PDB file of C-alpha atoms in Angstrom:
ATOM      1  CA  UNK A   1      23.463  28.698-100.329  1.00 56.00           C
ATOM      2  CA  UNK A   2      21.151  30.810 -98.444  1.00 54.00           C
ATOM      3  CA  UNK A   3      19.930  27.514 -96.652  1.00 54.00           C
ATOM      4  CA  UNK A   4      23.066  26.310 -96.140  1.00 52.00           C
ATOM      5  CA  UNK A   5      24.241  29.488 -93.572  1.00 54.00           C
ATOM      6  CA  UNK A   6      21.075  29.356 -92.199  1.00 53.00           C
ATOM      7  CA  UNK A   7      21.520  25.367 -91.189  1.00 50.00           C
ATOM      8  CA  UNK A   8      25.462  26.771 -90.333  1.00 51.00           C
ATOM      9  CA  UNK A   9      24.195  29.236 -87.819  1.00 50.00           C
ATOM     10  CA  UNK A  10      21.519  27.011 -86.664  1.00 50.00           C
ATOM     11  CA  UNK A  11      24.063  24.606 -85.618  1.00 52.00           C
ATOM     12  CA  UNK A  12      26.909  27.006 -84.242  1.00 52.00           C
ATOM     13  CA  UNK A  13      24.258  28.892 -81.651  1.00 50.00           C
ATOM     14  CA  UNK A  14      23.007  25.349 -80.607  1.00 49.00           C
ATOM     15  CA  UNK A  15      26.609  24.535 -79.408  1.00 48.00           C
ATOM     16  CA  UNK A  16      27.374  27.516 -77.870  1.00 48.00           C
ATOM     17  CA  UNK A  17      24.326  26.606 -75.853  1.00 50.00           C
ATOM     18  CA  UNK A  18      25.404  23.149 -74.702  1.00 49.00           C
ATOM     19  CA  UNK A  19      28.901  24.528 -73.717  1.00 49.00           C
ATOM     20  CA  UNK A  20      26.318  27.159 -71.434  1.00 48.00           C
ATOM     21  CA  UNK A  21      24.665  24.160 -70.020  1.00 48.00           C
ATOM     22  CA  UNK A  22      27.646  22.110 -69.605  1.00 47.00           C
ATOM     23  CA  UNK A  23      29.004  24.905 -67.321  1.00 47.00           C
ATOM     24  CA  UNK A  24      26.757  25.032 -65.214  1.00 53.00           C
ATOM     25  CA  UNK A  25      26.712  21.451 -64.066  1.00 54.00           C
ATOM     26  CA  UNK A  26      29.120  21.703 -61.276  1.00 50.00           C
ATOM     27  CA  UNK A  27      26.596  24.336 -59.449  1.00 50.00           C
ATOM     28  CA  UNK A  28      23.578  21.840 -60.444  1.00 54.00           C
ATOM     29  CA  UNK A  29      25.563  19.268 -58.514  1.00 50.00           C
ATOM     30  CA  UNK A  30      26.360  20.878 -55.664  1.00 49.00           C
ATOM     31  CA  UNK A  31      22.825  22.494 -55.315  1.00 53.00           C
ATOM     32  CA  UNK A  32      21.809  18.612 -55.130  1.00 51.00           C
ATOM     33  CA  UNK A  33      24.031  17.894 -52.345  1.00 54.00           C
ATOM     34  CA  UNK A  34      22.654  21.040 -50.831  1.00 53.00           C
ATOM     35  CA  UNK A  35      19.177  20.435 -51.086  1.00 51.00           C
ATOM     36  CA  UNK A  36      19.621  17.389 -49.178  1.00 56.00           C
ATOM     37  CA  UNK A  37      20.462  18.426 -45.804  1.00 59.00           C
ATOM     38  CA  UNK A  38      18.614  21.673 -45.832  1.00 68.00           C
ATOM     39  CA  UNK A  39      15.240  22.265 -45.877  1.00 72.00           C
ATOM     40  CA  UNK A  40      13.933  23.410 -49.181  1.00 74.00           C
ATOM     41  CA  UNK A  41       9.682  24.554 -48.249  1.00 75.00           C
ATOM     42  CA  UNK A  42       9.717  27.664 -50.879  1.00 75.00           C
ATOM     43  CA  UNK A  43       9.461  28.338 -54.333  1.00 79.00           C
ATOM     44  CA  UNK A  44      13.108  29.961 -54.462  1.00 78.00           C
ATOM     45  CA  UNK A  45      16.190  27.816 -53.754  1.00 77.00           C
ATOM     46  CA  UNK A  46      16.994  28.105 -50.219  1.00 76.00           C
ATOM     47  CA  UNK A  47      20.755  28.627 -49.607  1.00 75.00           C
ATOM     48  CA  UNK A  48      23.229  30.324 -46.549  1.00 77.00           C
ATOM     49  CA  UNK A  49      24.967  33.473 -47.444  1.00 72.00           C
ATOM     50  CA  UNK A  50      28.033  32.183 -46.256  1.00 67.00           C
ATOM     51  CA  UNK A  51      28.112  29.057 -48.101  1.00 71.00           C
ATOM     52  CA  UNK A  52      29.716  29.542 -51.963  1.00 67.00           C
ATOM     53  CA  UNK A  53      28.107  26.276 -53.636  1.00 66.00           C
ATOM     54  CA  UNK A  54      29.796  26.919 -57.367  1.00 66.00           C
ATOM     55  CA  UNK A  55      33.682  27.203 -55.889  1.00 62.00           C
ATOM     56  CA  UNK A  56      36.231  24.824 -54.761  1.00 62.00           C
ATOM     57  CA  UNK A  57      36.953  26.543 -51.894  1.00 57.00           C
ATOM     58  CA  UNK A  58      33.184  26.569 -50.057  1.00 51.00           C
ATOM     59  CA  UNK A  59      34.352  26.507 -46.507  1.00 51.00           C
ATOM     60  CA  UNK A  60      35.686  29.916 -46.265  1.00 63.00           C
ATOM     61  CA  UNK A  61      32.695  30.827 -43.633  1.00 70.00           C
ATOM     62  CA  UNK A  62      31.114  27.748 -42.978  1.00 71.00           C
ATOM     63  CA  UNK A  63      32.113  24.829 -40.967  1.00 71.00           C
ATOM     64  CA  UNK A  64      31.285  21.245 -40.697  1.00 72.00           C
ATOM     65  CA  UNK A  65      28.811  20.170 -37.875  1.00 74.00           C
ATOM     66  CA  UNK A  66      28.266  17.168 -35.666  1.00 71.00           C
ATOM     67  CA  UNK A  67      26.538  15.605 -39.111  1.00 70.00           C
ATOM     68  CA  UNK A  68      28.987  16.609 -41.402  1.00 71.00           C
ATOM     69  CA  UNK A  69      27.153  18.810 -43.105  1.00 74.00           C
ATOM     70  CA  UNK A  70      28.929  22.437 -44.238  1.00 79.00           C
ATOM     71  CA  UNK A  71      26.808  25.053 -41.868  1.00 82.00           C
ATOM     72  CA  UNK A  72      27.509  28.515 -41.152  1.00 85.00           C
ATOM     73  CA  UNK A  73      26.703  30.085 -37.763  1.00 86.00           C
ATOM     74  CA  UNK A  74      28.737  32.287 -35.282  1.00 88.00           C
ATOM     75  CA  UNK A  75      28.839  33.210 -31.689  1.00 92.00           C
ATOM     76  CA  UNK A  76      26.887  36.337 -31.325  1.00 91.00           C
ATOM     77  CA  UNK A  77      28.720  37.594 -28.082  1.00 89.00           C
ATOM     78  CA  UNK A  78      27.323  39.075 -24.993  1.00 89.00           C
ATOM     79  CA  UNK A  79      27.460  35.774 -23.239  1.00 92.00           C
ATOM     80  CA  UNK A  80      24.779  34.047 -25.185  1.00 93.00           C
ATOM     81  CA  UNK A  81      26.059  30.273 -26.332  1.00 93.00           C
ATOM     82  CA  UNK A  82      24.632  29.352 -29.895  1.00 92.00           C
ATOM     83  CA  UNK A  83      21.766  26.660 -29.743  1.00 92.00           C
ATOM     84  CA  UNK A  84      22.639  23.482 -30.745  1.00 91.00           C
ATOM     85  CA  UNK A  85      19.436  23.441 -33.210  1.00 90.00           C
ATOM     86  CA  UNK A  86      21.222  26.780 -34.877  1.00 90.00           C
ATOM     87  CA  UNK A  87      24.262  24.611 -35.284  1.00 89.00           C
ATOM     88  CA  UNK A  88      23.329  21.343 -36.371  1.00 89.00           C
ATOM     89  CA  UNK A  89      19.645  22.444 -37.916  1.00 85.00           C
ATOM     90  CA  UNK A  90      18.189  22.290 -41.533  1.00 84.00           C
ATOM     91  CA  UNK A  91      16.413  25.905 -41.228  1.00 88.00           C
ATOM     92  CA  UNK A  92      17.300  28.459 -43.504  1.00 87.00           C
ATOM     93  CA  UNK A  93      17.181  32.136 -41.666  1.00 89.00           C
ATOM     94  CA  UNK A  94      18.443  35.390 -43.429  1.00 90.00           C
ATOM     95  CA  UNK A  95      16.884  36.927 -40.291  1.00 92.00           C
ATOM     96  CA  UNK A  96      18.776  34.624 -37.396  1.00 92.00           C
ATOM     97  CA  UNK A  97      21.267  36.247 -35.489  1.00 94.00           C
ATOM     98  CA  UNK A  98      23.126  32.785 -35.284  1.00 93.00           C
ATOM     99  CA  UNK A  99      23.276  31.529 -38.911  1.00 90.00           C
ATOM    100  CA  UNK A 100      21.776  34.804 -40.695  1.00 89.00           C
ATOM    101  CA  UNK A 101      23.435  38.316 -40.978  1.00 89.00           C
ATOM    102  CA  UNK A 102      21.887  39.999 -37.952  1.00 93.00           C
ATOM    103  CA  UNK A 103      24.379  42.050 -35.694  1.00 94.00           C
ATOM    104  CA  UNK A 104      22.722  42.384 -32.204  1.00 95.00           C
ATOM    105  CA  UNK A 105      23.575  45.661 -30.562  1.00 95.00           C
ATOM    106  CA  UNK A 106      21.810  48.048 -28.530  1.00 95.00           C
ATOM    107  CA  UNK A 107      19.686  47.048 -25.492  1.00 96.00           C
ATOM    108  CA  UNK A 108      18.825  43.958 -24.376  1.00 96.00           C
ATOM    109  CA  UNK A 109      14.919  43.387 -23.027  1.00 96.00           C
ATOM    110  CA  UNK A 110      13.248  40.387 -21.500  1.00 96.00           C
ATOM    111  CA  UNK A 111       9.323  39.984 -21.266  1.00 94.00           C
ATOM    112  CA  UNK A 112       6.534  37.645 -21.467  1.00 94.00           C
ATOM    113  CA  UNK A 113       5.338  35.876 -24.657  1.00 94.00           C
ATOM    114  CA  UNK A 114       1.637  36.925 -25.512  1.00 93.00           C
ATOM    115  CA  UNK A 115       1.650  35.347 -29.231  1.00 93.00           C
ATOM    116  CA  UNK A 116       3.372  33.332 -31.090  1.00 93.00           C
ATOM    117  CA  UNK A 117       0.878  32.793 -33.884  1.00 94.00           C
ATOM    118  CA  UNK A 118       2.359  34.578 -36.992  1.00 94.00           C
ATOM    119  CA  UNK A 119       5.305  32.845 -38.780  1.00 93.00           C
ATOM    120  CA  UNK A 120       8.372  33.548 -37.088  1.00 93.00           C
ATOM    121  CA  UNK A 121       7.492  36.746 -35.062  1.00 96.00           C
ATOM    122  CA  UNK A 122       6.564  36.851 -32.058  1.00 96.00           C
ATOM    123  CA  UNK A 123       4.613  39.582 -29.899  1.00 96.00           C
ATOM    124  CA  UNK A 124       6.592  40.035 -26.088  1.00 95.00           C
ATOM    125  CA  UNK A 125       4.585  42.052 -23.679  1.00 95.00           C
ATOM    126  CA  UNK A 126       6.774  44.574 -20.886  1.00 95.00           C
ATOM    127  CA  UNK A 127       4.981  45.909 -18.031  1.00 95.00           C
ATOM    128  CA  UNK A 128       6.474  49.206 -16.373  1.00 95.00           C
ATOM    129  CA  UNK A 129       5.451  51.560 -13.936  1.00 96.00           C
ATOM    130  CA  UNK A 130       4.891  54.973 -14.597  1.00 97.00           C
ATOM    131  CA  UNK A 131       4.754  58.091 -11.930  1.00 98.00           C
ATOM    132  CA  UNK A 132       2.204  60.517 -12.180  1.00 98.00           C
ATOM    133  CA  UNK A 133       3.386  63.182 -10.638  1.00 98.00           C
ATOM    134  CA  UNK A 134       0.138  65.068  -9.666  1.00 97.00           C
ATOM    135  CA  UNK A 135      -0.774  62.319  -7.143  1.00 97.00           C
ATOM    136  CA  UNK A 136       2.588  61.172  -6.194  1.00 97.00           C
ATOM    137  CA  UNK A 137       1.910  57.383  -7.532  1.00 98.00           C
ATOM    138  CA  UNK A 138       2.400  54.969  -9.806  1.00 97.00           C
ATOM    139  CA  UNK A 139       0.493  53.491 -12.592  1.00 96.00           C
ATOM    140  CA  UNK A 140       0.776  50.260 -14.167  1.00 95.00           C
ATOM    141  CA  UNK A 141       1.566  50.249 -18.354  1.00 95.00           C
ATOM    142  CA  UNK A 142       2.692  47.538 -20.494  1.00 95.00           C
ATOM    143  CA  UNK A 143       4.376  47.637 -24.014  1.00 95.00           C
ATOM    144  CA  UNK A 144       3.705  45.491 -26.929  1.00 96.00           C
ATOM    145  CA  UNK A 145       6.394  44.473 -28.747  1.00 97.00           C
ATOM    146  CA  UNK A 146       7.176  42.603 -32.160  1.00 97.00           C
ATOM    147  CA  UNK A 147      10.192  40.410 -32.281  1.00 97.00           C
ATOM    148  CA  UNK A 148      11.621  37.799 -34.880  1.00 96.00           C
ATOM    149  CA  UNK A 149      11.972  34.028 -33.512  1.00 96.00           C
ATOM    150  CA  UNK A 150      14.500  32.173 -35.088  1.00 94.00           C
ATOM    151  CA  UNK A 151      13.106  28.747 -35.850  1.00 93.00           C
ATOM    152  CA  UNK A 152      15.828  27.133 -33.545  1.00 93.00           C
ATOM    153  CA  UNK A 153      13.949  27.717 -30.816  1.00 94.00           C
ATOM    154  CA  UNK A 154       9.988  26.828 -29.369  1.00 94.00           C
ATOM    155  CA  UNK A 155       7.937  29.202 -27.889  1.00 93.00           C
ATOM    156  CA  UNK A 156       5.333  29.032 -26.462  1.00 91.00           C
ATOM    157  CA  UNK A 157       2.575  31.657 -24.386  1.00 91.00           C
ATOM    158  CA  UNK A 158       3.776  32.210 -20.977  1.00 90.00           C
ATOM    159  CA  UNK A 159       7.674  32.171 -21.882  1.00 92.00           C
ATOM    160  CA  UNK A 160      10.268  34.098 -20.488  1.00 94.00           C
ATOM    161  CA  UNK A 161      12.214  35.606 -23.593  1.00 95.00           C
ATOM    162  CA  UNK A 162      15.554  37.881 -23.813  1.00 96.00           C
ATOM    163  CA  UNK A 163      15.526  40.095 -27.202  1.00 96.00           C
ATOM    164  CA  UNK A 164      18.222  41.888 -28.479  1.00 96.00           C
ATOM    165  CA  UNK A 165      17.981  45.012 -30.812  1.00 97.00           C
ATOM    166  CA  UNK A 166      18.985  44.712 -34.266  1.00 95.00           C
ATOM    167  CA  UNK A 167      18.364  46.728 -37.452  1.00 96.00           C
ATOM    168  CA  UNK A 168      14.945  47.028 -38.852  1.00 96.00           C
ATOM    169  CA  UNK A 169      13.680  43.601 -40.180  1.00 95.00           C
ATOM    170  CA  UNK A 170      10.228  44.519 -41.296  1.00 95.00           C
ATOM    171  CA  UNK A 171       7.660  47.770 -40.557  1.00 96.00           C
ATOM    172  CA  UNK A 172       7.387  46.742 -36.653  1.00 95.00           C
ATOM    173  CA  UNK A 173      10.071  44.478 -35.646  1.00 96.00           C
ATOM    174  CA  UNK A 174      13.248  45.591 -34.822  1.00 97.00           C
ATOM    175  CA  UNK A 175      14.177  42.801 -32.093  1.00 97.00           C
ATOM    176  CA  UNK A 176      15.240  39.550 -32.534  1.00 96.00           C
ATOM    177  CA  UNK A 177      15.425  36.157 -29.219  1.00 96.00           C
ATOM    178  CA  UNK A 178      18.328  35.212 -28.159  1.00 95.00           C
ATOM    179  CA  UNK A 179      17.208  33.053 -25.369  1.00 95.00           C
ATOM    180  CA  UNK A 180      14.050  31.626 -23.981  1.00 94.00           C
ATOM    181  CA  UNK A 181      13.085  30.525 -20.396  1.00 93.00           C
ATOM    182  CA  UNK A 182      10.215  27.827 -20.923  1.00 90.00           C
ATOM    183  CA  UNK A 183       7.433  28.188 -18.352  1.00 83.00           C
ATOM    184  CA  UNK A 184       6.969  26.374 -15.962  1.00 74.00           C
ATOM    185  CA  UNK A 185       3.634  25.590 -15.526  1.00 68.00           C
ATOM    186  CA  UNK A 186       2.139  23.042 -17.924  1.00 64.00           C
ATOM    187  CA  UNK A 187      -1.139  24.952 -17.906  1.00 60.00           C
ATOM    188  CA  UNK A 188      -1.649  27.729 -20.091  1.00 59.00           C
ATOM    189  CA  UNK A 189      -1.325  30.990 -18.252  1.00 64.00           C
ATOM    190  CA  UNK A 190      -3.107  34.363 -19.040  1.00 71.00           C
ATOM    191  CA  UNK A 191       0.192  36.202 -19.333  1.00 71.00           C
ATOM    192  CA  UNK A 192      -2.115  39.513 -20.184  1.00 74.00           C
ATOM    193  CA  UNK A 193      -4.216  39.760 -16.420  1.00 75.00           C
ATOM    194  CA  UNK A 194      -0.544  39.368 -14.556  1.00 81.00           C
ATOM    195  CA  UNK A 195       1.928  41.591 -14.133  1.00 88.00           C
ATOM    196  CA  UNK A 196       5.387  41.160 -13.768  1.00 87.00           C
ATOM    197  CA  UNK A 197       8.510  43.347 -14.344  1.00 86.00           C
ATOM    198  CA  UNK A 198      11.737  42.292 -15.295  1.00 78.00           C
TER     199      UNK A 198
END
């Protein structure tokens, strides 16, 4: 008899887990439509925050693009018009002030692209002048600063970039671009030996 419970409860926990599994099916589904038109390059599933992939009613912050594909991105304000490559990209920013949840606010700063070489942050070099008031001059000083590059748009060394101030996104950066003026020149430039104010 003893056996017989055994083989009983056996049995009842092993349906209670395929009614689990069965649940879930609807959010395995839609996490395969998902994974289709956005890029998926980490270990963890890559989804937008404004996207609710489980629910009937999914487009309550996103909206279709050019594709047809549910994306959600907003007008940041102060005159600067969304990319196209923030509105009808693949990319998956928590970080982008067009499809992440990054308020810009504060001052706006343009300088000079030094490096682009870590992922997604740039480094944006400022020259000022200073006066020293014992000899009645200036002197030239430059700032470093870090900023996070949303992978709608290239940059490269020598750009023009406009940065916006946002809240702290790691130990250093507290800017993110919002718009890029390519260089001109197709020759790279030694943006440290000039110096240019903006």
């Amino acid at each position: 008899s003893s056996s017989s419970n055994r083989s009983n409860s056996s049995s009842g926990s092993s349906s209670k887990h395929r009614k689990g599994r069965g649940s879930s099916s609807s959010s395995q589904h839609f996490r395969g439509r998902m994974a289709d038109y956005v890029d998926q390059t980490q270990k963890a599933f890559q989804k937008q925050g404004g996207i609710f992939l489980a629910s009937k009613n999914k487009r309550v912050l996103a909206k279709k693009n050019k594709l047809g594909n549910l994306r959600y991105y907003r007008n940041i304000g102060l005159g600067y018009k969304t990319p196209d490559a923030a509105i009808n990209g693949t990319y998956i920013d928590k970080k982008c002030p067009f499809t992440g949840d990054v308020a810009i606010r504060g001052r706006i700063l343009k300088g000079l692209v030094v490096s682009n070489k870590m992922q997604r942050t740039i480094i944006m070099r400022r020259d000022y002048l200073q006066f020293v008031r014992k000899y009645k001059r200036y002197e030239k000083r430059h700032t470093n600063i870090a900023c996070h590059l949303s992978p709608c748009f290239n940059v490269k060394e020598g750009d023009i970039v406009t940065v916006g101030q946002c809240r702290p996104l790691s130990k250093t950066v507290r800017f993110n671009v919002i718009d890029v003026e390519p260089c001109s020149t197709q020759k790279p430039v030694n943006v440290k030996k000039q110096f240019r104010m903006f």
